mmCIF file of C-alpha atoms and ligand atoms in Angstrom:
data_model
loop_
_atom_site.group_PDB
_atom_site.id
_atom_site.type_symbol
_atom_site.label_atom_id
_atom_site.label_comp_id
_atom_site.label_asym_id
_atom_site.label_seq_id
_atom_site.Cartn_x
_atom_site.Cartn_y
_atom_site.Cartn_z
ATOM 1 C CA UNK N 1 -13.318 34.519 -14.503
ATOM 2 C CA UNK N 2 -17.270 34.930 -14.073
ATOM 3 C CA UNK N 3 -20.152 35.043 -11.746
ATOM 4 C CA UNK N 4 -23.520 34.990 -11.580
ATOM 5 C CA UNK N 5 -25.180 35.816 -8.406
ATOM 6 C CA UNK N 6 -29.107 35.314 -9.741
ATOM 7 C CA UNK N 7 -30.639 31.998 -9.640
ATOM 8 C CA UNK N 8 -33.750 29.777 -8.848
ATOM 9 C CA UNK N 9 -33.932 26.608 -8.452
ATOM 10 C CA UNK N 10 -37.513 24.487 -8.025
ATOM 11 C CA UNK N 11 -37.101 25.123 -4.178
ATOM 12 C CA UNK N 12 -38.856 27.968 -5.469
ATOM 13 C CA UNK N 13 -40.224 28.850 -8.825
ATOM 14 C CA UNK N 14 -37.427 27.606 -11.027
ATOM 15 C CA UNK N 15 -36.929 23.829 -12.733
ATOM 16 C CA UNK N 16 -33.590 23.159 -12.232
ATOM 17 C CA UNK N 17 -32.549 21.052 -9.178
ATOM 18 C CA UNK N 18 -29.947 21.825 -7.671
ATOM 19 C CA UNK N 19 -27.313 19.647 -9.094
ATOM 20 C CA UNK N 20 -28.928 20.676 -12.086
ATOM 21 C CA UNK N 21 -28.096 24.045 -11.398
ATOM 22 C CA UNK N 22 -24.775 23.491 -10.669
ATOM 23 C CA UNK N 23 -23.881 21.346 -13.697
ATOM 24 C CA UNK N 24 -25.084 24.233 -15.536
ATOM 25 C CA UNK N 25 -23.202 26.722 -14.038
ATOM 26 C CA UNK N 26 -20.241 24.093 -14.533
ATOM 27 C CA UNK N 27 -20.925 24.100 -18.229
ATOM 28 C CA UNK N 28 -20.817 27.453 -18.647
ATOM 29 C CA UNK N 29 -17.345 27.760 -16.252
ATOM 30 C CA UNK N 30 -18.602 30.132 -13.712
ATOM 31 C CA UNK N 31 -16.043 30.697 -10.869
ATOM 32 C CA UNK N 32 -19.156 31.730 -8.675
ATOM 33 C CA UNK N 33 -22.575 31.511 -8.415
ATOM 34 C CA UNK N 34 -25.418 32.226 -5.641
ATOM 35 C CA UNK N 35 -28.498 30.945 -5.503
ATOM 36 C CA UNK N 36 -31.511 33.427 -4.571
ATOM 37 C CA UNK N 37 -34.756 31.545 -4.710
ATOM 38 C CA UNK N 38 -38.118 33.805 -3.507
ATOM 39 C CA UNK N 39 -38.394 33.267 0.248
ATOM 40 C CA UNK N 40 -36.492 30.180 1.073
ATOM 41 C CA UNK N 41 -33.170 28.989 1.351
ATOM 42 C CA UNK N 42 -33.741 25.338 1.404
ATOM 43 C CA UNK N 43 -31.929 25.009 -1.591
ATOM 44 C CA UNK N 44 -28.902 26.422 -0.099
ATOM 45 C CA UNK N 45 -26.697 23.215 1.609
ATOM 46 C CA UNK N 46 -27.721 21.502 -2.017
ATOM 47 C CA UNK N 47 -26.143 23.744 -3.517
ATOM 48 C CA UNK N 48 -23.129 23.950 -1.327
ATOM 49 C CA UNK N 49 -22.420 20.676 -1.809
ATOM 50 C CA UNK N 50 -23.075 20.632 -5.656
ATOM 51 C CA UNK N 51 -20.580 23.604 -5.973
ATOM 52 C CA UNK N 52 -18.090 22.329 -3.857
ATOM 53 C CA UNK N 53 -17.566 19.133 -5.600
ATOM 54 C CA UNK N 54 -17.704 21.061 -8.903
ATOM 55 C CA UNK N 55 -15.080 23.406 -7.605
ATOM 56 C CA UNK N 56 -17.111 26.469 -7.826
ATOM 57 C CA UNK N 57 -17.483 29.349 -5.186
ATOM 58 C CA UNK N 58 -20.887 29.637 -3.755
ATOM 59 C CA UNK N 59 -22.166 32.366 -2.086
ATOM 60 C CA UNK N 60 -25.688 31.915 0.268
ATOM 61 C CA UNK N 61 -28.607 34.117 -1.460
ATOM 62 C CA UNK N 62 -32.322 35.077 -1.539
ATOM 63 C CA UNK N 63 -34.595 37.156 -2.846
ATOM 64 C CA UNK N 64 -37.409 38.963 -1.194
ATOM 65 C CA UNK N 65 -40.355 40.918 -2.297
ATOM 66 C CA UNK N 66 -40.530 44.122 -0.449
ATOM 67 C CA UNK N 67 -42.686 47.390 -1.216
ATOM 68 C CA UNK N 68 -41.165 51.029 -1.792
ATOM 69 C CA UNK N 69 -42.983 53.932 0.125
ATOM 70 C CA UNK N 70 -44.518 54.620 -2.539
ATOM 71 C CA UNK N 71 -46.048 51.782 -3.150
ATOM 72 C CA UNK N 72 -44.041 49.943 -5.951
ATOM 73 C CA UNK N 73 -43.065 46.473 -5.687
ATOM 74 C CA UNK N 74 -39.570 45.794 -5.433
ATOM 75 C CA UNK N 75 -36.940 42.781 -4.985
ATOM 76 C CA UNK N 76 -34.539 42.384 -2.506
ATOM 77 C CA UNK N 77 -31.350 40.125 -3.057
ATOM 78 C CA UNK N 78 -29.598 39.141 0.521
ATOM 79 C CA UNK N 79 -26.318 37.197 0.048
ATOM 80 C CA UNK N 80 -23.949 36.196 2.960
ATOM 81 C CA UNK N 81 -26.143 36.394 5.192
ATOM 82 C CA UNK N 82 -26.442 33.705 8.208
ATOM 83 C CA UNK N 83 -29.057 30.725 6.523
ATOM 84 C CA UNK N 84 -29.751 29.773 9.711
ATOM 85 C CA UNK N 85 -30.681 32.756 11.544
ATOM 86 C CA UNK N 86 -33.840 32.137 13.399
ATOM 87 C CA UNK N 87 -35.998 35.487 12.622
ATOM 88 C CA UNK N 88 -34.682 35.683 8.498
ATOM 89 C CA UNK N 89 -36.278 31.925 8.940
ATOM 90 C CA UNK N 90 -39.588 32.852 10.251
ATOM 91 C CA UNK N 91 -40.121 35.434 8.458
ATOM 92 C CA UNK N 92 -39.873 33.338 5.145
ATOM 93 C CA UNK N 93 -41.659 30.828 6.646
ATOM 94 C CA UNK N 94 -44.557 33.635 7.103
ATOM 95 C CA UNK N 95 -44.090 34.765 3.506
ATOM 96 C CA UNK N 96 -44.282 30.976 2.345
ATOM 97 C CA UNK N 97 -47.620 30.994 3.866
ATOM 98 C CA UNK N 98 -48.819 34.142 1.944
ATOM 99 C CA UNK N 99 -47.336 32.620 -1.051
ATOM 100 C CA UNK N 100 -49.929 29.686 -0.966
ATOM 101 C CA UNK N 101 -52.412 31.215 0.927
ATOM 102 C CA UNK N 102 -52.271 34.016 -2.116
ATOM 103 C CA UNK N 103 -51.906 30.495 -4.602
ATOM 104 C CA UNK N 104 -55.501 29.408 -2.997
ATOM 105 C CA UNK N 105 -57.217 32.741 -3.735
ATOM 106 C CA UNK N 106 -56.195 33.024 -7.179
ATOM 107 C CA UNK N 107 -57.678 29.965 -7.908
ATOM 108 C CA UNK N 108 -60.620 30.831 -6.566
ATOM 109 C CA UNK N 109 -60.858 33.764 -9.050
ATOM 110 C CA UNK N 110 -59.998 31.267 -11.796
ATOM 111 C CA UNK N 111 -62.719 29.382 -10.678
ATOM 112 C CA UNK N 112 -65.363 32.045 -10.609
ATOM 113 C CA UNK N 113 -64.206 32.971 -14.036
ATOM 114 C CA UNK N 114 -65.213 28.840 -14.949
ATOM 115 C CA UNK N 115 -61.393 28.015 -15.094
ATOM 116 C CA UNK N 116 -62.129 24.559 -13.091
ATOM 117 C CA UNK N 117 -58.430 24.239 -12.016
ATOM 118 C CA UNK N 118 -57.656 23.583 -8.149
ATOM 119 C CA UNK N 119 -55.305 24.784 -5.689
ATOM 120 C CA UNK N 120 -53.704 21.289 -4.614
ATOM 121 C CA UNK N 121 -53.025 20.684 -8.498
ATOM 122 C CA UNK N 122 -51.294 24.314 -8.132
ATOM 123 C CA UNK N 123 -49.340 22.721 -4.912
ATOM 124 C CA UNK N 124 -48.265 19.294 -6.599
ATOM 125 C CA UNK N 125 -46.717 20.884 -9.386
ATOM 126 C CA UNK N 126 -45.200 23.763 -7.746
ATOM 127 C CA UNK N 127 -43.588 20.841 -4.636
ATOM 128 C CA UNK N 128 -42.194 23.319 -2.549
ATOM 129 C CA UNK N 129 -42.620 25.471 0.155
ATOM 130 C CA UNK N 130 -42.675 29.119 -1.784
ATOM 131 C CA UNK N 131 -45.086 28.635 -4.667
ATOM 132 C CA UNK N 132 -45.768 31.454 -6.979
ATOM 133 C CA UNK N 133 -47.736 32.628 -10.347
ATOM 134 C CA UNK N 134 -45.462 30.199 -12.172
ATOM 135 C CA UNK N 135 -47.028 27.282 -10.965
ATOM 136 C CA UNK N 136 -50.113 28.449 -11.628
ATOM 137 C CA UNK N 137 -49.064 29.221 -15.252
ATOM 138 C CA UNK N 138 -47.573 25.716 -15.496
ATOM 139 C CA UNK N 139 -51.316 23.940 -13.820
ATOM 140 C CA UNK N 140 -53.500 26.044 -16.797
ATOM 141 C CA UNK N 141 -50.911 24.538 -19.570
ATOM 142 C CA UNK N 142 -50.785 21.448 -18.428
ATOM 143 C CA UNK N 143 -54.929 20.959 -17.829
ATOM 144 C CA UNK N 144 -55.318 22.684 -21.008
ATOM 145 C CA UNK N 145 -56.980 26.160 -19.911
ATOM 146 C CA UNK N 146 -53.827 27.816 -21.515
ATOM 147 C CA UNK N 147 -51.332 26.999 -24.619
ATOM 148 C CA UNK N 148 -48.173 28.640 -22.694
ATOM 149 C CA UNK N 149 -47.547 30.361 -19.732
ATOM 150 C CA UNK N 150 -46.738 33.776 -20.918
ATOM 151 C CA UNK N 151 -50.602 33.012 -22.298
ATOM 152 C CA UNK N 152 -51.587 32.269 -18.989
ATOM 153 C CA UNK N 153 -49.816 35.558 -17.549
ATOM 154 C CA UNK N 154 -51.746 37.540 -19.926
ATOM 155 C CA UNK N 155 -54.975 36.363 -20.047
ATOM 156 C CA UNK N 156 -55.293 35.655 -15.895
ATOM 157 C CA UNK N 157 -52.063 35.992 -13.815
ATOM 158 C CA UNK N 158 -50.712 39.539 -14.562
ATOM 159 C CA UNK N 159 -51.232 42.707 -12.658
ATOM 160 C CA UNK N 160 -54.556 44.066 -12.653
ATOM 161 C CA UNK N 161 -56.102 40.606 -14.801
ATOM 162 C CA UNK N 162 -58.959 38.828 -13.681
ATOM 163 C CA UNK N 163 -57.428 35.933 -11.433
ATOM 164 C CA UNK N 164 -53.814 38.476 -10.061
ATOM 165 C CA UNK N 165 -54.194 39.274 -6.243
ATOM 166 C CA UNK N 166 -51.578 41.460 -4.535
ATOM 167 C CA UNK N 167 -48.864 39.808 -2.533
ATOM 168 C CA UNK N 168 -48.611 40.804 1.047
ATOM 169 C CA UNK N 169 -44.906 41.931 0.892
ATOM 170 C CA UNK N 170 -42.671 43.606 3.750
ATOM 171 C CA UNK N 171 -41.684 47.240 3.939
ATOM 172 C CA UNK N 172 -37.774 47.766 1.921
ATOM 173 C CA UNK N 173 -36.626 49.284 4.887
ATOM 174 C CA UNK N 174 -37.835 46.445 6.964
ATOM 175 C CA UNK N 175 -36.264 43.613 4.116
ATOM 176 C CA UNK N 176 -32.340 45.244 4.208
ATOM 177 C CA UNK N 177 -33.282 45.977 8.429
ATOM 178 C CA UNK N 178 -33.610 41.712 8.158
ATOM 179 C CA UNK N 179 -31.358 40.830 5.956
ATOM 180 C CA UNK N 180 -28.749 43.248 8.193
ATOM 181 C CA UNK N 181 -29.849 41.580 11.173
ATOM 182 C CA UNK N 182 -28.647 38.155 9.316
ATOM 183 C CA UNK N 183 -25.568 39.373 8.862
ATOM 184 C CA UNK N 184 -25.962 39.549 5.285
ATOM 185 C CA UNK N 185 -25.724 42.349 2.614
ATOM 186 C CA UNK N 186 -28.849 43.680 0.409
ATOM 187 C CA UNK N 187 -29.064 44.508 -2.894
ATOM 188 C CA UNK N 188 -32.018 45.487 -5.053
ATOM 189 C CA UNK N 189 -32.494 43.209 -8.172
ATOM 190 C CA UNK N 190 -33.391 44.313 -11.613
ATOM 191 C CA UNK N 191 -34.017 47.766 -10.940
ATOM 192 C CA UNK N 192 -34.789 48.365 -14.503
ATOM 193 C CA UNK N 193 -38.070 46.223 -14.483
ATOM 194 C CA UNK N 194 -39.404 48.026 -12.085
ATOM 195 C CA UNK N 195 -38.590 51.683 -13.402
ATOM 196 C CA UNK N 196 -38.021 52.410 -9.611
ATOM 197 C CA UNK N 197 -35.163 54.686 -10.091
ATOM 198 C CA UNK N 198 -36.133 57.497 -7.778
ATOM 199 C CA UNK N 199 -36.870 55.278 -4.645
ATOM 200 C CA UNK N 200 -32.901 54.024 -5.312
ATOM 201 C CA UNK N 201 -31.732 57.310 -2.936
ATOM 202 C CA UNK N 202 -34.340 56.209 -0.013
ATOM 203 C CA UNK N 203 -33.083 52.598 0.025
ATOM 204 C CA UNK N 204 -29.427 53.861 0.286
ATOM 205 C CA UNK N 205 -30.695 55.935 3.082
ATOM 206 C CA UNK N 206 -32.597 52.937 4.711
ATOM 207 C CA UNK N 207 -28.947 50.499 4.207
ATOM 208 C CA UNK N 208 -28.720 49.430 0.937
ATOM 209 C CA UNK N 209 -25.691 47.756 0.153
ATOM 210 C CA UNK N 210 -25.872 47.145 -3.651
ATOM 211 C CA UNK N 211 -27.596 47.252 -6.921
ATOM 212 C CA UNK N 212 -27.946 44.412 -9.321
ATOM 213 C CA UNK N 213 -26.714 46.474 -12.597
ATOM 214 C CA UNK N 214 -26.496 43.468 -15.023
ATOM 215 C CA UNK N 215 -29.591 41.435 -15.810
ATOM 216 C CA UNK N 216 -31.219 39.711 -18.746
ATOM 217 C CA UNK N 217 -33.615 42.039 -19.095
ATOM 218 C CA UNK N 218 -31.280 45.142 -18.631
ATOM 219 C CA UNK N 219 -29.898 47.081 -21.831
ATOM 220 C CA UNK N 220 -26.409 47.983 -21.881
ATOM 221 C CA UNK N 221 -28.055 51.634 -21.171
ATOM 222 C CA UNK N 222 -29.497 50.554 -18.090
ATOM 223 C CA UNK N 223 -26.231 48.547 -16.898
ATOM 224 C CA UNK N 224 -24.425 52.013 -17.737
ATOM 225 C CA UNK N 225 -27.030 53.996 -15.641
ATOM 226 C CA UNK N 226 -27.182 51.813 -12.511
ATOM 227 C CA UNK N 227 -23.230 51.883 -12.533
ATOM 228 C CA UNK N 228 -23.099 55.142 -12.479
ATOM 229 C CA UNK N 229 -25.807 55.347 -10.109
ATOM 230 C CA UNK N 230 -24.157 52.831 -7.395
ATOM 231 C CA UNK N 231 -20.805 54.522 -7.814
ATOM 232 C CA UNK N 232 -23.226 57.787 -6.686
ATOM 233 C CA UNK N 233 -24.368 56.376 -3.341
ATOM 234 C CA UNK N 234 -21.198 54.272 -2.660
ATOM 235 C CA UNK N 235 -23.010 50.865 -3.513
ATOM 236 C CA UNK N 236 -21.776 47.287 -4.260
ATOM 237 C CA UNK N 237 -22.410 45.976 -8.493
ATOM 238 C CA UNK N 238 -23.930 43.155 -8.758
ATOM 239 C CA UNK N 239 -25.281 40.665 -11.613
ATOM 240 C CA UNK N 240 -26.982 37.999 -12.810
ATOM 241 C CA UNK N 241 -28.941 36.018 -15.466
ATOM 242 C CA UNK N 242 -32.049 35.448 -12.826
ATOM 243 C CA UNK N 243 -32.272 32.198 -14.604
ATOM 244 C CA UNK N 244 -35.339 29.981 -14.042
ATOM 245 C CA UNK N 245 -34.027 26.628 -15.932
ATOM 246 C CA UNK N 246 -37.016 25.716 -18.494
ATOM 247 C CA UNK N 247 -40.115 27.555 -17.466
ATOM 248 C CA UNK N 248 -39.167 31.011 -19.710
ATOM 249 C CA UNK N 249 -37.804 29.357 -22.874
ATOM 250 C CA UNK N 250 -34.643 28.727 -23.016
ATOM 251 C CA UNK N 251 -32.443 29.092 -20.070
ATOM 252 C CA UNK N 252 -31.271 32.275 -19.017
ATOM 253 C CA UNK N 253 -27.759 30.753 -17.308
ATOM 254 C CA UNK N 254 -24.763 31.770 -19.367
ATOM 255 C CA UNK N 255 -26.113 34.640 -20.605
ATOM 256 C CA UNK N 256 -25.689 37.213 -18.121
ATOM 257 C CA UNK N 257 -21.831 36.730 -16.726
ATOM 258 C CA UNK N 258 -20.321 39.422 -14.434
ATOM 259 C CA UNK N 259 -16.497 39.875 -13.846
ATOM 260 C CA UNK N 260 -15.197 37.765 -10.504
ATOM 261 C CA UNK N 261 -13.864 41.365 -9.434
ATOM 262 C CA UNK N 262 -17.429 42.182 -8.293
ATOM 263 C CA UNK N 263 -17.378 39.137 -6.301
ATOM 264 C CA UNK N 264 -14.688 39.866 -4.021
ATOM 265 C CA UNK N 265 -15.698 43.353 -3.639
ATOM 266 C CA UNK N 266 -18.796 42.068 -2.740
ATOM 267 C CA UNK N 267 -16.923 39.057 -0.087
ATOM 268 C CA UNK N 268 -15.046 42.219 1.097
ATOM 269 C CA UNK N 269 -18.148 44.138 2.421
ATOM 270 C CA UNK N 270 -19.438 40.950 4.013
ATOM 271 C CA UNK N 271 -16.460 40.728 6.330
ATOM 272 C CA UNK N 272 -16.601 44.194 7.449
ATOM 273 C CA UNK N 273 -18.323 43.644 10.900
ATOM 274 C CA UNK N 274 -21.854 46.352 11.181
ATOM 275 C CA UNK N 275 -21.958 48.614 13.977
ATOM 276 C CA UNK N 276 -24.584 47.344 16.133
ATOM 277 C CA UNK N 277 -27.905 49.752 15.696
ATOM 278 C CA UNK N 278 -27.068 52.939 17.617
ATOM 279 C CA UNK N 279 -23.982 52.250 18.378
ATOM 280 C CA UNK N 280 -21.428 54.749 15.546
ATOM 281 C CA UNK N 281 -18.882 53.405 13.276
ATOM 282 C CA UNK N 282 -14.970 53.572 14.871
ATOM 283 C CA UNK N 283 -12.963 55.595 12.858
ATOM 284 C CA UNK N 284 -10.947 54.338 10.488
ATOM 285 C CA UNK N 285 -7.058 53.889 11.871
ATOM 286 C CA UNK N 286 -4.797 55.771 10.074
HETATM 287 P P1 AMP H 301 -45.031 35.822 -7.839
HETATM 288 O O1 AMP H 301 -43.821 35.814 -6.965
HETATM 289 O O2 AMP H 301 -45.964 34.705 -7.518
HETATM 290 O O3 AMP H 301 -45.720 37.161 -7.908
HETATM 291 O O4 AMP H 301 -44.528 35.487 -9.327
HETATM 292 C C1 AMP H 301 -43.485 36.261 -9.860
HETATM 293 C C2 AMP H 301 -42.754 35.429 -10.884
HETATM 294 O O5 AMP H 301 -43.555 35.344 -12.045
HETATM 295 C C3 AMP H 301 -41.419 36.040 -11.276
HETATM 296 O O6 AMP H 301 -40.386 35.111 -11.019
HETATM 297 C C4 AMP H 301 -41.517 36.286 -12.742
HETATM 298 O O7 AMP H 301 -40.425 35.725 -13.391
HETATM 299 C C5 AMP H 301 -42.769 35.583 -13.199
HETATM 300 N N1 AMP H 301 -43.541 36.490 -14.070
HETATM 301 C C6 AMP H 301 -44.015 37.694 -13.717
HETATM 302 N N2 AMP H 301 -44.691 38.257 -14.760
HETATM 303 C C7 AMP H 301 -44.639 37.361 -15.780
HETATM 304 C C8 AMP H 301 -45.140 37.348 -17.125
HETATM 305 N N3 AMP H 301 -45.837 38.378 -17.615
HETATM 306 N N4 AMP H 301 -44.884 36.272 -17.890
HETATM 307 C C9 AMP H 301 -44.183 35.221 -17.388
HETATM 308 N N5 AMP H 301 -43.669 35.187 -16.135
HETATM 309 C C10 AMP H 301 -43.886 36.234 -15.339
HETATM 310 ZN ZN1 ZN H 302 -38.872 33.800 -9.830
HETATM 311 FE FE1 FE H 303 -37.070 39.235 -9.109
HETATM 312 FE FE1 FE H 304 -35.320 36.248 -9.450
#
């Protein structure tokens, strides 16, 4: 039995609806899956009720873009965490609006540069709340600026080219402080794409509750090293394919499949109730 607790659906930057989604996972006969679109979980009662008529376990998610102290940009996953808490909503609902406010000035770059492309084109293709560099990529191919995407990242979107802006992003400490306050547990995704190793030791200090050791875009080394890294500072493994449906090739779903084990270690953290802040741990009977 397998999971995969890394998914997007187009809710955010992803193609797959989610029923879509779903089927997919279906296909593939996942026992669980959790959906972790960028800033919003308005995916999330979709895909409760495409799971639970396809029989499969689905656990809340989302994925936030927080900064390191020093500086790097990192992703936060939160899973089981309340979807309906009312400050993990507004503070989405302020990072949707840097999303597109960000979406607006990159297209103004792009149209300095003579790239006549314009934000609402950005908007009605991206048709959702958290729109990011994707949709961008997707406008240039499909007004012709670009032949592909990954051309589009290259030539414009990446870091430090001509039409990139930085995202306004939240402290770590301040993302697993949130996602805590939810209720929920946090876990840093892909560590290996961001080569952020040495911050992994403040993060556990600042709550961390997992690391995402399995990814597509994680070797079997790196999968070795974060194991042996979480087992370290007492964290949760997690996993998943961070599948995007169509927009990076062929989809990623299927590919990256973590033992159901991790799952209910992971279900058995999020029923251990959290001190409140201040307040220390009981001791353990017995
Ligand atoms: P954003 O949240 O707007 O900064 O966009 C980040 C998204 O862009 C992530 O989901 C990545 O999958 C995607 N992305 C980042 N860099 C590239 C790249 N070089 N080529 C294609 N997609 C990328
Ligand atoms: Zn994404
Ligand atoms: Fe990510
Ligand atoms: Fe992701």
């Amino acid at each position: 039995m397998f999971a995969d607790l890394h998914l997007h659906t187009r809710f955010s930057d992803g193609t797959y609806s989610p029923e879509e989604l779903a089927s997919e996972a279906a296909r593939h006969g996942l026992r669980a899956i959790s959906l972790t679109d960028h800033d919003t979980v308005e995916g999330v009662p979709h895909m409760v009720d495409a799971c639970g008529r396809r029989g499969i376990e689905f656990i809340p998610g989302c994925e936030l873009t927080a900064q390191a102290r020093n500086g790097a940009e990192l992703h936060i996953l939160a899973y089981h965490f309340n979807s309906a808490h009312p400050r993990f909503l507004s503070e989405l609902q302020r990072y949707q609006e840097v999303r597109q406010e960000r979406i607006r000035q990159m297209v103004a770059r792009l149209n300095e540069l003579g790239v006549g492309l314009t934000a609402d084109a950005v908007f009605a293709i991206a048709g959702c709340r958290a729109p990011g560099r994707p949709h961008i990529a997707r406008a240039l191919v499909q007004a012709g600026f670009c032949t592909s995407p990954d051309e589009a990242f290259d030539r414009y979107l990446k870091m430090n080219r001509p039409a990139w802006v930085p995202k306004a992003k939240m402290s770590a400490a301040d993302a697993i402080a949130l996602i805590h306050e939810a209720g929920g547990l946090a876990v840093m995704a892909h560590p290996g794409l961001n080569r952020s190793d040495d911050v992994i030791g403040q993060l556990a200090a600042d709550g961390l509750d997992g690391i995402e050791c399995y990814h597509s875009r994680h070797t079997p080394a790196d999968s070795d090293r974060y194991r042996a890294i979480a087992a370290q500072h007492d964290l949760l493994v997690t996993g998943g394919s961070d599948c995007h449906g169509m927009n990076k090739g062929r989809p990623l779903i299927g590919g990256v499949m973590i033992p159901y084990e991790l799952v209910e270690k992971l279900n058995q953290r999020a029923r251990v109730p959290r001190p409140a802040p201040g307040i220390p741990p009981l001791p353990t009977p017995g």
